[in-house]
Coordinates of C-alpha atoms in Angstrom, one line a residue:
X30 CA -0.2 0.3 -0.6
X31 CA 0.9 3.3 -1.0
X32 CA 2.7 5.5 2.2
X33 CA 1.1 8.8 0.1
X34 CA -1.5 10.4 2.6
X35 CA -5.0 9.6 0.5
X36 CA -7.6 12.1 0.1
X37 CA -11.6 12.2 -0.4
X38 CA -12.9 14.1 -3.3
X39 CA -13.0 17.3 -2.3
X40 CA -9.3 17.4 -0.9
X41 CA -9.7 16.2 2.3
X42 CA -7.0 13.8 3.9
X43 CA -8.9 10.2 4.3
X44 CA -8.4 9.1 8.4
X45 CA -8.2 5.6 9.1
X46 CA -11.3 3.6 10.1
X47 CA -12.7 0.9 10.7
X48 CA -15.6 -1.4 9.3
X49 CA -17.7 -3.6 10.7
X50 CA -19.1 -5.8 7.6
X51 CA -21.7 -8.0 7.6
X52 CA -21.8 -11.1 5.3
X53 CA -18.4 -10.7 4.7
X54 CA -17.4 -13.9 3.2
X55 CA -19.7 -13.8 0.6
X56 CA -18.9 -12.9 -3.3
X57 CA -19.2 -9.2 -3.2
X58 CA -17.7 -9.1 0.7
X59 CA -15.1 -11.1 -0.7
X60 CA -14.1 -8.8 -3.0
X61 CA -14.5 -5.9 -0.8
X62 CA -12.2 -6.9 1.6
X63 CA -9.0 -7.6 -0.7
X64 CA -9.8 -3.9 -1.8
X65 CA -9.6 -2.5 1.7
X66 CA -7.2 -4.7 2.4
X67 CA -4.6 -4.1 -0.7
X68 CA -4.9 -0.1 -1.3
X69 CA -6.1 1.5 2.2
X70 CA -5.5 1.7 6.0
X71 CA -8.9 0.9 7.2
X72 CA -9.6 -2.5 9.6
X73 CA -12.1 -5.1 8.8
X74 CA -13.8 -6.6 11.2
X75 CA -15.5 -9.3 9.2
X76 CA -19.2 -10.8 9.9
X77 CA -20.1 -14.2 8.1
X78 CA -20.9 -17.9 9.3
X79 CA -18.5 -18.8 6.6
X80 CA -15.4 -17.6 5.6
X81 CA -13.9 -19.6 3.0
X82 CA -14.2 -17.0 0.0
X83 CA -11.5 -14.7 2.5
X84 CA -9.6 -17.6 3.9
X85 CA -6.7 -16.2 1.2
X86 CA -7.0 -13.0 3.4
X87 CA -6.9 -15.0 7.0
X88 CA -4.1 -16.9 6.7
X89 CA -1.4 -17.3 6.9
X90 CA -0.7 -14.8 9.6
X91 CA 2.2 -12.7 8.0
X92 CA 0.4 -11.5 5.7
X93 CA 1.2 -7.6 5.4
X94 CA -2.9 -6.8 6.2
X95 CA -3.2 -9.2 8.8
X96 CA -3.4 -6.9 12.0
X97 CA -6.4 -5.1 10.5
X98 CA -8.8 -8.1 9.3
X99 CA -10.9 -10.1 12.0
X100 CA -12.8 -13.2 11.3
X101 CA -16.1 -12.8 13.3
X102 CA -18.3 -16.5 13.3
X103 CA -21.6 -15.0 14.0
X104 CA -25.4 -15.8 12.5
X105 CA -26.9 -12.5 12.6
X106 CA -30.2 -14.5 13.9
X107 CA -29.1 -14.5 17.1
X108 CA -25.9 -13.1 18.1
X109 CA -25.8 -10.7 20.9
X110 CA -22.4 -10.2 20.1
X111 CA -23.2 -8.3 17.0
X112 CA -24.4 -4.7 18.8
X113 CA -20.5 -4.7 20.1
X114 CA -19.3 -4.9 17.4
X115 CA -21.1 -2.5 15.4
X116 CA -19.8 -0.3 18.1
X117 CA -16.5 -0.8 17.9
X118 CA -16.9 0.5 14.5
X119 CA -17.4 3.6 12.9
X120 CA -19.0 2.2 9.8
X121 CA -21.2 -1.4 9.5
X122 CA -21.5 -2.5 5.4
X123 CA -24.2 -4.7 5.9
X124 CA -24.3 -7.6 2.7
X125 CA -26.4 -10.4 4.5
X126 CA -28.9 -11.4 2.6
X127 CA -31.0 -14.4 0.4
X128 CA -30.3 -12.9 -3.1
X129 CA -31.2 -16.0 -5.0
X130 CA -34.1 -16.4 -7.3
X131 CA -34.9 -19.6 -7.1
X132 CA -35.1 -19.2 -3.6
X133 CA -37.9 -16.5 -3.9
X134 CA -40.3 -19.0 -4.7
X135 CA -39.3 -21.8 -2.5
X136 CA -38.2 -20.3 0.5
X137 CA -40.9 -17.0 0.5
X138 CA -40.2 -17.0 4.9
X139 CA -36.8 -18.0 5.1
X140 CA -36.0 -14.3 1.7
X141 CA -38.5 -12.0 3.5
X142 CA -36.7 -12.9 7.5
X143 CA -33.6 -12.8 5.8
X144 CA -33.7 -9.4 4.2
X145 CA -35.6 -7.8 6.6
X146 CA -36.9 -9.2 10.0
X147 CA -32.7 -9.8 10.6
X148 CA -31.9 -6.9 9.1
X149 CA -34.2 -4.6 11.4
X150 CA -31.4 -4.9 14.8
X151 CA -28.6 -3.8 12.2
X152 CA -30.0 -0.5 11.4
X153 CA -31.4 -0.2 15.2
X154 CA -27.8 -0.4 16.9
X155 CA -26.7 1.4 13.9
X156 CA -29.2 4.3 14.6
X157 CA -28.8 4.2 18.9
X158 CA -24.7 4.3 18.4
X159 CA -24.6 6.9 16.0
X160 CA -23.3 4.5 13.6
X161 CA -23.1 5.5 10.2
X162 CA -24.8 3.0 7.7
X163 CA -24.2 1.2 4.3
X164 CA -27.2 -1.2 3.2
X165 CA -26.5 -3.2 0.5
X166 CA -30.4 -3.6 -1.0
X167 CA -31.2 -4.5 -4.8
X168 CA -32.5 -3.5 -8.4
X169 CA -35.2 -5.3 -7.6
X170 CA -36.6 -2.9 -6.0
X171 CA -38.0 -1.5 -8.7
X172 CA -40.5 -4.0 -10.1
X173 CA -41.6 -4.1 -13.4
X174 CA -41.1 -0.9 -15.6
X175 CA -44.0 1.3 -16.8
X176 CA -43.7 0.4 -20.1
X177 CA -43.8 -3.4 -19.4
X178 CA -47.6 -2.7 -18.8
X179 CA -47.9 -1.3 -22.8
X180 CA -48.7 -3.3 -25.6
X181 CA -45.3 -5.2 -26.5
X182 CA -45.9 -3.0 -30.5
X183 CA -46.1 0.0 -28.9
X184 CA -43.8 2.9 -29.7
X185 CA -42.8 4.1 -26.1
X186 CA -41.8 1.2 -24.9
X187 CA -38.9 1.8 -27.0
X188 CA -39.0 5.6 -24.9
X189 CA -36.3 5.5 -21.6
X190 CA -38.4 7.3 -20.1
X191 CA -40.4 4.4 -19.8
X192 CA -37.8 1.8 -18.6
X193 CA -34.4 3.6 -17.8
X194 CA -34.6 3.2 -13.3
X195 CA -34.4 6.3 -10.9
X196 CA -33.6 6.4 -7.9
X197 CA -35.5 9.6 -6.9
X198 CA -38.3 9.2 -9.8
X199 CA -39.0 5.7 -11.0
X200 CA -41.5 3.5 -9.0
X201 CA -41.7 0.3 -7.5
X202 CA -44.1 -2.1 -9.3
X203 CA -44.7 -5.6 -8.2
X204 CA -46.7 -8.7 -9.3
X205 CA -49.5 -10.0 -7.3
X206 CA -49.1 -11.4 -4.0
X207 CA -49.7 -14.8 -5.4
X208 CA -46.7 -14.4 -7.1
X209 CA -44.1 -15.3 -4.2
X210 CA -40.9 -14.3 -6.3
X211 CA -41.7 -10.6 -5.3
X212 CA -40.9 -11.5 -1.9
X213 CA -37.6 -10.4 -1.8
X214 CA -37.8 -7.4 -3.5
X215 CA -40.6 -6.5 -1.2
X216 CA -38.6 -7.0 2.0
X217 CA -35.8 -5.3 0.4
X218 CA -37.7 -2.2 -0.5
X219 CA -39.2 -2.4 3.1
X220 CA -36.0 -2.0 4.8
X221 CA -35.0 0.4 2.4
X222 CA -38.1 2.5 3.7
X223 CA -37.4 1.8 7.2
X224 CA -33.7 3.0 7.1
X225 CA -35.1 6.3 4.9
X226 CA -37.3 6.6 7.7
X227 CA -34.4 6.6 10.8
X228 CA -32.7 9.2 8.5
X229 CA -35.7 11.1 8.6
X230 CA -36.7 10.6 12.2
X231 CA -33.7 9.7 13.9
X232 CA -31.1 11.5 12.0
X233 CA -29.6 7.6 11.2
X234 CA -26.5 8.4 8.2
X235 CA -26.9 5.8 5.5
X236 CA -26.1 5.0 2.0
X237 CA -28.4 2.6 0.1
X238 CA -26.8 0.3 -2.6
X239 CA -28.6 -0.9 -5.2
X240 CA -26.9 -3.4 -7.8
X241 CA -27.4 -4.2 -11.0
X242 CA -26.2 -8.0 -11.8
X243 CA -22.8 -7.2 -10.4
X244 CA -20.2 -10.1 -12.1
X245 CA -16.6 -12.0 -11.4
X246 CA -15.3 -14.4 -10.3
X247 CA -16.1 -16.3 -6.6
X248 CA -19.9 -15.2 -7.4
X249 CA -21.9 -18.0 -6.1
X250 CA -21.6 -21.5 -6.5
X251 CA -21.3 -24.4 -9.0
X252 CA -24.5 -27.4 -8.2
X253 CA -22.7 -30.0 -6.6
X254 CA -19.1 -29.0 -6.3
X255 CA -18.7 -26.0 -3.5
X256 CA -23.1 -25.7 -3.1
X257 CA -25.8 -28.0 -3.3
X258 CA -26.5 -31.1 -6.6
X259 CA -30.2 -29.4 -6.7
X260 CA -29.2 -26.0 -6.3
X261 CA -30.1 -22.8 -8.5
X262 CA -28.1 -20.3 -8.1
X263 CA -28.2 -17.3 -10.5
X264 CA -27.9 -16.5 -14.3
X265 CA -24.1 -16.7 -14.5
X266 CA -23.6 -19.6 -12.2
X267 CA -26.3 -21.4 -13.9
X268 CA -24.7 -20.8 -17.6
X269 CA -21.3 -21.6 -16.2
X270 CA -22.3 -25.2 -14.6
X271 CA -23.8 -25.7 -17.9
X272 CA -21.0 -24.8 -20.1
X273 CA -18.5 -26.0 -17.8
X274 CA -20.7 -30.2 -18.0
X275 CA -20.9 -29.7 -21.4
X276 CA -25.3 -28.9 -21.0
X277 CA -27.7 -26.9 -23.2
X278 CA -27.5 -23.5 -21.4
X279 CA -31.4 -23.0 -20.2
X280 CA -33.5 -20.2 -21.2
X281 CA -36.4 -19.4 -19.1
X282 CA -38.9 -18.2 -20.7
X283 CA -37.4 -17.8 -24.1
X284 CA -34.5 -15.5 -22.5
X285 CA -36.2 -12.5 -23.6
X286 CA -35.5 -10.9 -20.3
X287 CA -32.7 -7.5 -20.8
X288 CA -30.9 -6.9 -18.0
X289 CA -27.5 -5.1 -17.8
X290 CA -23.8 -6.4 -16.0
X291 CA -21.3 -5.0 -14.3
X292 CA -18.2 -6.3 -13.2
X293 CA -17.2 -6.8 -9.5
X294 CA -14.0 -4.9 -9.3
X295 CA -15.8 -1.6 -11.4
X296 CA -18.1 -2.1 -8.4
X297 CA -16.3 -2.0 -5.9
X298 CA -14.4 1.3 -7.2
X299 CA -17.7 3.2 -6.5
X300 CA -18.5 1.2 -3.0
X301 CA -14.6 2.6 -2.1
X302 CA -15.8 6.6 -3.0
X303 CA -18.8 5.5 -0.8
X304 CA -17.3 4.8 2.2
X305 CA -14.2 7.5 2.1
X306 CA -16.6 10.1 1.3
X307 CA -19.5 9.8 3.5
X308 CA -20.6 14.1 3.1
X309 CA -21.2 12.8 -0.8
X310 CA -22.6 9.3 -0.2
X311 CA -24.6 10.1 3.3
X312 CA -28.4 10.5 2.5
X313 CA -28.5 8.8 -0.8
X314 CA -29.9 5.8 -2.4
X315 CA -26.9 4.8 -4.9
X316 CA -27.5 2.6 -9.2
X317 CA -24.5 0.6 -8.9
X318 CA -24.3 -1.1 -12.9
X319 CA -23.3 -0.5 -15.9
X320 CA -26.0 0.8 -18.6
X321 CA -23.7 -0.1 -21.4
X322 CA -23.7 -3.2 -20.5
X323 CA -26.9 -4.8 -22.0
X324 CA -28.8 -7.8 -24.0
X325 CA -31.2 -9.8 -23.4
X326 CA -30.5 -13.2 -21.7
X327 CA -30.3 -15.2 -24.4
X328 CA -27.7 -12.9 -25.8
X329 CA -26.0 -13.5 -23.2
X330 CA -25.8 -17.1 -23.6
X331 CA -25.1 -17.2 -26.7
X332 CA -21.8 -14.6 -26.0
X333 CA -21.4 -16.9 -22.9
X334 CA -20.9 -19.6 -25.3
X335 CA -18.5 -18.1 -27.3
X336 CA -15.8 -16.8 -24.8
X337 CA -15.8 -20.3 -22.6
X338 CA -15.2 -21.5 -26.3
X339 CA -12.4 -19.5 -25.7
X340 CA -11.0 -19.7 -22.7
X341 CA -11.4 -23.5 -22.5
X342 CA -10.8 -24.4 -25.8
X343 CA -13.5 -26.4 -26.3
X344 CA -15.8 -26.6 -29.2
X345 CA -19.5 -24.9 -28.9
X346 CA -22.5 -27.8 -28.2
X347 CA -24.6 -28.0 -31.6
X348 CA -27.4 -26.6 -29.4
X349 CA -26.4 -24.8 -27.2
X350 CA -29.5 -23.5 -26.0
X351 CA -32.7 -25.0 -24.9
X352 CA -36.1 -23.1 -23.7
X353 CA -37.7 -23.5 -20.1
X354 CA -40.8 -22.2 -18.9
X355 CA -41.0 -20.5 -16.0
X356 CA -42.9 -22.4 -14.6
X357 CA -41.1 -25.8 -14.9
X358 CA -37.0 -24.5 -13.5
X359 CA -38.6 -22.2 -11.1
X360 CA -42.0 -23.8 -9.9
X361 CA -45.6 -22.1 -9.2
X362 CA -45.9 -18.2 -8.5
X363 CA -42.6 -17.3 -10.4
X364 CA -43.2 -13.5 -12.8
X365 CA -40.2 -11.3 -13.8
X366 CA -39.5 -7.9 -15.2
X367 CA -39.2 -7.4 -18.9
X368 CA -36.1 -4.8 -18.3
X369 CA -33.7 -3.0 -15.7
X370 CA -31.5 -0.4 -17.3
X371 CA -30.0 1.7 -14.2
X372 CA -29.9 5.5 -14.7
X373 CA -26.4 7.2 -14.1
X374 CA -26.9 10.2 -13.2
X375 CA -26.4 10.5 -9.3
X376 CA -23.8 8.5 -8.7
X377 CA -21.8 10.2 -11.2
X378 CA -23.1 13.5 -9.7
X379 CA -22.3 12.5 -5.8
X380 CA -19.0 10.8 -6.7
X381 CA -17.9 11.4 -10.3
X382 CA -18.1 7.3 -10.8
X383 CA -18.8 5.7 -14.5
X384 CA -18.0 1.6 -14.9
X385 CA -15.0 0.4 -17.1
X386 CA -14.9 -2.5 -17.9
X387 CA -17.0 -4.0 -21.0
X388 CA -18.9 -7.0 -20.9
X389 CA -16.9 -9.2 -23.5
X390 CA -14.2 -8.6 -21.1
X391 CA -16.1 -9.1 -17.6
X392 CA -17.5 -12.7 -19.1
X393 CA -13.9 -13.4 -20.5
X394 CA -12.3 -13.1 -17.0
X395 CA -14.8 -14.3 -15.0
X396 CA -15.1 -17.9 -17.5
X397 CA -11.2 -18.2 -17.1
X398 CA -11.7 -18.6 -13.9
X399 CA -15.0 -20.7 -14.0
X400 CA -12.6 -23.0 -15.6
X401 CA -9.8 -23.3 -14.2
X402 CA -11.6 -23.5 -10.5
X403 CA -14.3 -26.3 -11.3
X404 CA -13.4 -27.7 -14.6
X405 CA -10.8 -30.7 -13.4
X406 CA -14.0 -31.5 -10.4
X407 CA -16.5 -31.3 -12.6
X408 CA -15.0 -34.3 -15.3
X409 CA -14.2 -35.9 -11.9
X410 CA -17.6 -35.4 -10.4
X411 CA -19.4 -36.8 -13.8
X412 CA -16.6 -39.8 -14.1
X413 CA -17.9 -40.7 -10.6
X414 CA -21.4 -43.1 -10.8
X415 CA -24.6 -41.8 -8.3
X416 CA -24.1 -43.8 -5.3
X417 CA -27.8 -45.5 -5.2
X418 CA -30.6 -44.6 -3.2

């Protein structure tokens, strides 16, 4: 780490701080911890139930940042130590969540409890102890676009005013209650409203982050290798699993939904700016995504197939994709949004941040990691016959 004095966006020296990071052992948390250890003097109290993805930062004790990161194995549902750690810190970052679409339908109660009920004590402790909070929400709080309610051939569907999602303007539109897919988005929106109310009534200093499909190494899991065999991770890991196993990629409802994708390292740059520029970040909700990397899920599958063939040296399948209904893939109660494109005005104005990495480059980096990490393990798992049940 450079010894020169680091300054914020307004030219003020950045003081070393202690950060309580809840969910530090996950995909985003692991990259955030790497960034903080490598480039800042800040200390991290890493809170999670697992630490597999940050073990390389914790061991051996001779690492140059060994005295700046502590792992605390805590389940925030029922551990009284959490408030003590928040009191010790200058800032709390809450990343903890159930955030896999397959779970929203099959585990709606767990989804609601994880994303709302379990987050309540974190907000309470931060508010009562005058501690700053950066809370991770989701782009799913926007729900469906206004344009999705227009006829499919209506010209206004192409008007950005009807589909680009703005933090301070766009409505949050969900499906009916029986569509349990919205349990996640609704819980996330309600905790956002509670945090905003704590700020308005009790002076809580907060920042809310709405991620738009952050992609990169260590995302989710590969079923049967480092996650449950019957598990269904998010789209990139799902497609990666298919590619690694040389299976057709499954396109839910034809893969017509449009999404944007951003490289995890670009996104972490944005979060570091929020951490170190509280005067510019407090009280704001930030979209963090890359509107330049927009495509349909079908186009994503086609691009991933091409990129994986390049990084693995293996030819693509003759039939690279198959269509499957959302009911068959996710079960009853699934629903979706047609587009999810972020407006970047607020984060650009407040933090001067823009994403840099192209979709091809982020997929090449991610799939190279997936191939190096999982290809051999999957070959071995395929070659072993299943045990009789």
